XYZ file of C-alpha atoms in Angstrom:
340
model
C 16.634 -15.381 11.919
C 17.583 -13.195 8.967
C 16.113 -9.718 8.956
C 16.560 -6.373 7.214
C 18.024 -3.280 8.870
C 18.605 0.180 7.455
C 21.650 2.017 8.776
C 21.359 5.208 6.756
C 20.755 6.525 3.226
C 21.467 3.797 0.698
C 22.635 1.385 3.393
C 20.289 -1.599 3.768
C 21.579 -4.905 5.125
C 20.298 -8.423 5.688
C 21.638 -9.556 9.058
C 21.163 -12.153 11.752
C 18.664 -10.883 14.321
C 16.958 -12.353 17.371
C 13.774 -14.295 16.687
C 10.660 -12.431 17.842
C 8.817 -13.704 20.911
C 5.360 -13.291 22.384
C 5.325 -10.124 24.488
C 1.614 -9.453 25.012
C -1.100 -12.132 25.295
C -2.744 -10.710 22.152
C 0.379 -11.283 19.994
C 1.006 -13.830 17.284
C 4.303 -14.903 15.734
C 4.178 -15.646 12.021
C 6.700 -17.328 9.779
C 6.880 -14.915 6.865
C 6.185 -16.553 3.500
C 6.763 -13.366 1.509
C 7.416 -9.699 2.143
C 8.436 -6.806 -0.091
C 9.909 -3.349 -0.434
C 7.389 -0.509 -0.262
C 7.680 2.805 -2.054
C 7.413 4.474 1.341
C 10.560 2.582 2.444
C 12.425 4.668 -0.119
C 11.840 7.848 1.905
C 14.262 6.377 4.480
C 16.561 4.881 1.844
C 16.917 8.236 0.077
C 17.593 10.087 3.322
C 14.377 12.104 3.213
C 13.316 10.488 6.489
C 16.210 10.660 8.929
C 17.570 7.341 10.207
C 19.371 7.759 13.531
C 20.091 4.110 14.365
C 19.875 0.671 12.709
C 16.156 0.166 12.144
C 14.164 -2.950 11.133
C 12.436 -2.517 7.795
C 9.285 -3.837 6.135
C 5.577 -3.655 6.904
C 3.952 -5.841 4.225
C 3.683 -9.524 4.988
C 1.890 -12.831 4.605
C 2.749 -16.065 6.342
C 1.949 -19.001 8.573
C 0.980 -18.541 12.211
C 3.614 -20.248 14.371
C 2.624 -19.235 17.901
C -0.151 -17.245 19.582
C -0.576 -15.493 22.913
C -2.998 -16.867 25.460
C -5.715 -14.302 24.641
C -5.735 -14.891 20.871
C -8.952 -16.651 19.842
C -9.578 -16.142 16.133
C -6.290 -17.148 14.476
C -4.552 -20.448 15.088
C -1.121 -21.963 14.485
C -0.855 -23.407 10.992
C -3.201 -20.893 9.378
C -1.999 -18.755 6.485
C -2.723 -15.098 7.238
C -2.613 -11.675 5.631
C -2.005 -8.661 7.861
C -1.903 -4.887 7.730
C 0.898 -2.434 8.480
C -1.009 -1.078 11.488
C -2.243 -3.524 14.092
C -5.763 -2.797 15.331
C -8.196 -4.358 17.761
C -10.976 -4.117 15.118
C -13.524 -3.602 17.904
C -13.176 0.035 19.030
C -15.579 2.693 17.780
C -13.070 4.001 15.221
C -12.413 0.505 13.863
C -16.124 -0.183 13.578
C -16.431 2.992 11.520
C -13.873 1.510 9.089
C -10.725 3.427 10.032
C -8.645 0.706 11.661
C -5.385 2.564 11.040
C -6.620 5.108 13.601
C -7.656 2.422 16.107
C -7.487 3.774 19.659
C -5.128 0.879 20.464
C -3.202 0.812 17.192
C 0.388 -0.341 17.005
C 2.782 -0.314 14.079
C 2.925 -3.934 12.958
C 6.096 -3.241 10.997
C 8.020 -2.164 14.092
C 9.681 -5.571 14.234
C 10.506 -5.462 10.531
C 8.504 -7.647 8.158
C 11.416 -8.024 5.734
C 12.505 -10.965 7.841
C 11.913 -14.662 8.393
C 9.598 -14.152 11.386
C 7.417 -11.307 12.647
C 5.563 -10.530 15.864
C 2.100 -9.178 15.087
C 0.361 -7.319 17.928
C -3.435 -7.434 18.337
C -3.480 -10.552 16.201
C -7.230 -11.187 16.363
C -8.038 -7.739 15.007
C -5.177 -7.514 12.530
C -4.742 -10.881 10.805
C -7.189 -12.416 8.333
C -6.823 -16.104 7.516
C -7.258 -17.497 4.021
C -9.588 -20.494 3.484
C -6.530 -22.778 3.418
C -2.808 -22.502 2.790
C -2.642 -21.000 -0.716
C -0.769 -22.262 -3.721
C 2.510 -20.516 -4.457
C 1.098 -18.607 -7.413
C -1.325 -16.720 -5.139
C 1.370 -15.434 -2.779
C 2.198 -12.236 -4.729
C -1.424 -11.147 -4.922
C -2.148 -11.949 -1.284
C 0.992 -10.028 -0.319
C -0.225 -7.065 -2.357
C -3.441 -7.115 -0.325
C -1.477 -6.420 2.872
C -0.712 -2.864 1.760
C -0.508 -1.637 -1.822
C -3.773 -3.179 -3.000
C -5.577 -2.148 0.177
C -4.071 1.336 -0.107
C -4.993 1.712 -3.765
C -8.467 0.424 -2.932
C -8.889 2.968 -0.149
C -7.706 5.697 -2.523
C -10.412 4.709 -4.998
C -13.099 4.455 -2.305
C -12.082 7.778 -0.738
C -12.207 9.368 -4.188
C -15.740 8.076 -4.716
C -14.852 5.924 -7.723
C -17.870 4.089 -9.083
C -20.206 3.509 -12.032
C -20.345 6.366 -14.486
C -17.356 8.131 -12.930
C -14.188 9.378 -14.566
C -11.206 8.631 -12.332
C -7.727 10.143 -12.636
C -4.716 8.564 -10.934
C -1.668 10.604 -9.958
C 1.278 8.228 -9.576
C 2.208 5.112 -11.555
C 3.921 3.196 -8.761
C 2.404 0.059 -7.256
C -0.246 1.957 -5.270
C -1.309 4.052 -8.240
C -1.453 1.001 -10.511
C -3.597 -0.869 -8.020
C -5.742 2.227 -7.585
C -6.518 1.758 -11.285
C -7.449 -1.883 -10.672
C -9.641 -0.821 -7.743
C -11.390 1.905 -9.725
C -12.110 -0.597 -12.489
C -13.485 -3.144 -9.991
C -15.664 -0.444 -8.450
C -17.205 0.243 -11.855
C -15.464 3.413 -13.068
C -16.354 4.253 -16.654
C -13.111 6.016 -17.570
C -9.689 5.894 -15.893
C -6.975 8.427 -16.713
C -3.454 7.707 -15.455
C -0.493 10.051 -15.322
C 2.528 8.031 -16.485
C 5.698 8.469 -18.503
C 7.013 4.900 -18.287
C 6.129 2.406 -21.029
C 6.211 -0.681 -18.777
C 3.955 0.933 -16.205
C 1.644 2.270 -18.901
C 1.212 -1.270 -20.232
C 0.277 -2.606 -16.790
C -2.002 0.376 -16.192
C -3.916 -0.488 -19.360
C -4.101 -4.134 -18.325
C -5.596 -3.086 -14.996
C -8.200 -0.863 -16.683
C -6.741 2.534 -17.627
C -8.415 4.066 -20.658
C -6.312 7.222 -21.100
C -2.637 8.081 -20.558
C -1.339 11.548 -19.707
C 2.414 12.235 -19.744
C 2.216 15.873 -18.663
C 2.658 16.752 -14.987
C 1.757 19.610 -12.664
C -0.569 22.259 -14.033
C -0.002 20.967 -17.593
C -1.189 17.539 -16.492
C -4.240 18.974 -14.761
C -5.048 20.991 -17.893
C -4.850 17.801 -19.963
C -7.375 16.078 -17.676
C -9.678 19.087 -18.051
C -9.257 18.843 -21.828
C -10.241 15.159 -21.736
C -13.325 15.877 -19.625
C -14.974 18.759 -21.477
C -13.230 21.308 -19.298
C -14.705 19.962 -16.056
C -12.089 17.657 -14.540
C -12.395 14.135 -13.195
C -15.105 13.107 -10.742
C -12.568 11.169 -8.681
C -8.802 11.564 -8.341
C -6.440 9.188 -6.530
C -3.262 10.857 -5.256
C -0.619 8.150 -4.766
C 2.690 10.020 -4.487
C 2.717 12.353 -1.487
C 4.531 15.464 -2.750
C 3.414 19.074 -3.008
C 3.295 18.845 -6.805
C 1.277 15.626 -6.846
C -1.285 16.897 -4.334
C -1.881 20.151 -6.213
C -1.998 18.224 -9.492
C -4.680 15.993 -7.992
C -6.785 18.852 -6.638
C -6.524 20.822 -9.869
C -7.522 17.765 -11.939
C -10.788 17.391 -9.986
C -14.084 18.954 -10.981
C -16.127 21.037 -8.505
C -17.969 18.630 -6.232
C -15.465 15.874 -7.009
C -13.311 13.916 -4.607
C -9.587 13.421 -4.051
C -8.524 10.248 -2.264
C -4.972 10.904 -1.087
C -2.929 7.904 -0.022
C 0.621 8.931 -0.903
C 2.597 9.406 2.319
C 2.729 13.206 2.522
C 6.100 14.964 2.754
C 6.173 18.761 3.053
C 2.693 19.149 1.598
C 0.769 22.336 2.341
C -2.614 23.222 0.902
C -3.511 26.658 -0.494
C -6.541 27.504 1.636
C -8.182 30.047 -0.656
C -7.813 27.890 -3.762
C -9.175 24.860 -1.938
C -12.075 26.919 -0.571
C -13.239 27.957 -4.027
C -12.539 24.605 -5.698
C -15.423 22.715 -4.066
C -13.137 19.669 -4.030
C -13.611 17.106 -1.254
C -10.538 15.512 0.361
C -10.295 12.185 2.198
C -7.214 10.082 2.753
C -4.422 9.078 5.075
C -2.999 5.696 6.084
C -5.247 3.174 4.388
C -7.469 1.113 6.699
C -6.393 -2.051 4.894
C -8.078 -4.265 7.505
C -11.484 -2.918 6.416
C -11.006 -4.306 2.932
C -9.018 -7.500 3.554
C -11.874 -10.050 3.639
C -13.278 -8.761 0.341
C -9.864 -8.438 -1.326
C -8.779 -11.924 -0.245
C -12.000 -13.336 -1.680
C -11.498 -11.555 -5.018
C -7.933 -12.909 -5.205
C -8.875 -16.420 -4.061
C -11.600 -16.707 -6.691
C -9.332 -15.416 -9.463
C -11.273 -12.231 -10.080
C -8.215 -9.989 -9.692
C -4.459 -10.531 -9.945
C -2.803 -7.570 -8.202
C 0.430 -9.539 -7.798
C 1.405 -8.404 -11.288
C 2.843 -5.241 -9.733
C 5.771 -7.369 -8.505
C 8.211 -7.311 -11.390
C 11.271 -8.349 -9.385
C 11.604 -11.320 -7.024
C 14.630 -11.806 -4.814
C 15.743 -13.898 -1.858
C 15.637 -11.995 1.422
C 19.434 -12.065 1.535
C 19.473 -9.825 -1.591
C 17.129 -7.205 -0.133
C 19.615 -4.398 -0.814
C 19.255 -5.028 -4.551
C 15.483 -4.724 -4.192
C 15.903 -1.256 -2.710
C 18.406 -0.241 -5.393
C 16.180 -1.472 -8.218
C 13.160 0.433 -6.951
C 15.189 3.560 -6.172
C 16.589 3.517 -9.724
C 13.130 2.760 -11.155
C 14.335 -0.524 -12.621
C 11.483 -2.225 -10.764
C 7.949 -1.229 -9.807
C 7.986 -3.425 -6.706
C 10.360 -6.040 -5.331
C 9.045 -9.230 -3.677
C 11.232 -10.941 -1.083
C 11.166 -14.598 -0.086
C 13.007 -15.983 2.956
C-alpha cells in the first residue's frame, strides 16, 4: 500500500509500505476512504518534536472495514466507520466516565499511520462507530472532521462550559478553533468571540457562528475581550493552540468563575501558580475523548444539521501529501484532506 512517512523537519514522503495485518483478536483493518493532515502533525514537520527515524504519519481517518479479529463483535466487514486517534475499550471505568483517551487499555490508533490506504485499528469494538450506511461522497469531509478536529473542538467547548446565555471566546483560528466555534454555537452560546487575523478564517468563523472578531493577541487580546464583556471576561474560553502565549491569553480572557477548555497540544506551557490561584478560573482539557461524542456528531452530520467539513480547503491525492504539509505550514490552507 501507499503510506506517509516523515523522515525529519520538512521531509514528508509517500512511499510503498507493507499492508497492515491483524495482530490482536480485537483489531480491525480498514480501507481508508479519506484522511488528512492535522495541525499537531506540524509540530513534527517543523522540527519542534524530534523525529529520530522514519515514522508513519496521520491519526484522522474514516473508511470501510475490510477484516476483523476473532473477538470483534460490534463492527463488521463492509461497514463504513469513523474512529478516534486513541483506541479505547469503551468499557473501563475511565471510559464510562467519558474520558476514553485515558482508557486504561488505550493505544495510539495512529501508530500505523492513517495517511495511508489501509490502517489497523486496535480495540475496534470500543473505537470505531459505524454510520447508518455507506455515506455519499459529499459527507466524507464532515465525517472525517468528526474523527478528530470536530470532536476536539466539541470537547473544548464542553470543557469550557459553553451553553445558553454564555459568552465564549476562542483562542486559535485553525481547524480545531473554528470547529470549537461551531460546537459553541450548537451548544447554545449567546455570543462567540474569536481571535483571528486571517480574512478567510474570519469568514468561516462567522459562518460557523462567531459574533465578534479580535485581532489583538496576548494581554492586548485579553484586554479586548474584557472590553467587550463589561470588564468581566468571557464565561467560557476554548484554547486551541498549545503555546505559553495562547494559554495565558485564554486564562486572562476568562472571568472569575469561568472555564477554560484547553485542547491545543501543549508545548513548553507552564502556569503561573499565584495568578491562577487568584483568578478563580477553572481548567479542563487534554486529548479530546472523541469517542464520547462520535454517535451524536455523526447523527448531526448525517441529518445535515452541521457541515464541519468546510474546514477542509485543500484536497489532494495521498501521493501529494507533502504539498498538504507545505500548504498548512505556510498557512495557505486551513486543513488538507487526502484521498487514496
